[in-house]
Amino acid sequence: MAGDLQLICSDCGREFTFTSQDQAFFRERGYSAPKRCKPCRSAKKNEQGGGGGGGGYRAQAQGTSVICSGCGQQTTVPFEPRGDRPVYCRDCYQAQKGGAGGGGGGGRGGRGRY
Ligand SMILES: [Zn+2]
Ligand SMILES: [Zn+2]
């Protein structure tokens, strides 16, 4: 039976072991010998998997500086304020949520992010 092979990773240039077990596995599937070591391969895989959608990223939405309608302090909210309703800092938002009884304003639509 074949022994292990030492291959050079085309990504990081390090030597890695292509074990006889892996060789058999690869041959079974009709794969050619790997060009990259395992760490590089899995890194590559993660890259591809994560980048699925491609272009559209919404880094902008990470935080928007606004003035809290409750306490007047500057705060950062994880969404873009629409302007048609008050924006609260986290503290005030929590207070609002906890304090709001059966009064009005039932439907808090928009982005159910909180
Ligand atoms: Zn490598
Ligand atoms: Zn506030």
PDB file of C-alpha atoms in Angstrom, residues 36-91:
ATOM      1  CA  ARG A  36      -3.453  23.168  -0.115  1.00  0.00           C
ATOM      2  CA  CYS A  37      -2.933  22.063   3.425  1.00  0.00           C
ATOM      3  CA  LYS A  38      -5.941  21.454   5.574  1.00  0.00           C
ATOM      4  CA  PRO A  39      -5.942  24.788   7.393  1.00  0.00           C
ATOM      5  CA  CYS A  40      -5.757  26.641   4.113  1.00  0.00           C
ATOM      6  CA  ARG A  41      -8.476  24.525   2.600  1.00  0.00           C
ATOM      7  CA  SER A  42     -10.879  25.077   5.430  1.00  0.00           C
ATOM      8  CA  ALA A  43     -10.057  28.754   5.450  1.00  0.00           C
ATOM      9  CA  LYS A  44     -10.876  28.851   1.784  1.00  0.00           C
ATOM     10  CA  LYS A  45     -14.103  27.026   2.362  1.00  0.00           C
ATOM     11  CA  ASN A  46     -15.165  29.417   5.064  1.00  0.00           C
ATOM     12  CA  GLU A  47     -14.391  32.325   2.831  1.00  0.00           C
ATOM     13  CA  GLN A  48     -16.582  31.022   0.066  1.00  0.00           C
ATOM     14  CA  GLY A  49     -19.363  29.981   2.347  1.00  0.00           C
ATOM     15  CA  GLY A  50     -19.502  33.262   4.169  1.00  0.00           C
ATOM     16  CA  GLY A  51     -19.343  35.453   1.127  1.00  0.00           C
ATOM     17  CA  GLY A  52     -22.411  33.847  -0.384  1.00  0.00           C
ATOM     18  CA  GLY A  53     -24.514  36.822  -1.299  1.00  0.00           C
ATOM     19  CA  GLY A  54     -21.636  38.781  -2.680  1.00  0.00           C
ATOM     20  CA  GLY A  55     -21.808  42.549  -2.845  1.00  0.00           C
ATOM     21  CA  GLY A  56     -24.543  43.741  -0.579  1.00  0.00           C
ATOM     22  CA  TYR A  57     -23.264  44.553   2.843  1.00  0.00           C
ATOM     23  CA  ARG A  58     -24.874  46.945   5.226  1.00  0.00           C
ATOM     24  CA  ALA A  59     -22.057  48.177   7.367  1.00  0.00           C
ATOM     25  CA  GLN A  60     -23.781  51.514   7.515  1.00  0.00           C
ATOM     26  CA  ALA A  61     -26.552  50.088   9.598  1.00  0.00           C
ATOM     27  CA  GLN A  62     -24.150  49.175  12.358  1.00  0.00           C
ATOM     28  CA  GLY A  63     -24.699  52.395  14.176  1.00  0.00           C
ATOM     29  CA  THR A  64     -26.233  55.780  13.682  1.00  0.00           C
ATOM     30  CA  SER A  65     -25.640  58.646  16.040  1.00  0.00           C
ATOM     31  CA  VAL A  66     -28.860  60.205  17.196  1.00  0.00           C
ATOM     32  CA  ILE A  67     -30.140  62.302  20.035  1.00  0.00           C
ATOM     33  CA  CYS A  68     -32.264  60.369  22.451  1.00  0.00           C
ATOM     34  CA  SER A  69     -35.784  61.685  22.580  1.00  0.00           C
ATOM     35  CA  GLY A  70     -36.019  60.697  26.203  1.00  0.00           C
ATOM     36  CA  CYS A  71     -32.972  62.109  27.933  1.00  0.00           C
ATOM     37  CA  GLY A  72     -31.437  64.226  25.177  1.00  0.00           C
ATOM     38  CA  GLN A  73     -28.118  62.455  25.187  1.00  0.00           C
ATOM     39  CA  GLN A  74     -26.338  61.377  22.101  1.00  0.00           C
ATOM     40  CA  THR A  75     -26.579  57.687  21.545  1.00  0.00           C
ATOM     41  CA  THR A  76     -26.016  55.135  18.835  1.00  0.00           C
ATOM     42  CA  VAL A  77     -28.762  52.986  17.490  1.00  0.00           C
ATOM     43  CA  PRO A  78     -28.322  49.907  15.307  1.00  0.00           C
ATOM     44  CA  PHE A  79     -30.765  51.138  12.715  1.00  0.00           C
ATOM     45  CA  GLU A  80     -31.462  54.211  10.724  1.00  0.00           C
ATOM     46  CA  PRO A  81     -33.983  56.459  12.397  1.00  0.00           C
ATOM     47  CA  ARG A  82     -36.965  57.192  10.226  1.00  0.00           C
ATOM     48  CA  GLY A  83     -37.640  60.590  11.660  1.00  0.00           C
ATOM     49  CA  ASP A  84     -41.310  59.938  12.086  1.00  0.00           C
ATOM     50  CA  ARG A  85     -40.946  58.501  15.519  1.00  0.00           C
ATOM     51  CA  PRO A  86     -38.778  59.158  18.533  1.00  0.00           C
ATOM     52  CA  VAL A  87     -35.486  57.419  18.987  1.00  0.00           C
ATOM     53  CA  TYR A  88     -34.347  56.463  22.430  1.00  0.00           C
ATOM     54  CA  CYS A  89     -31.063  55.433  23.913  1.00  0.00           C
ATOM     55  CA  ARG A  90     -30.909  51.953  25.314  1.00  0.00           C
ATOM     56  CA  ASP A  91     -31.816  53.028  28.818  1.00  0.00           C
TER      57      ASP A  91
END
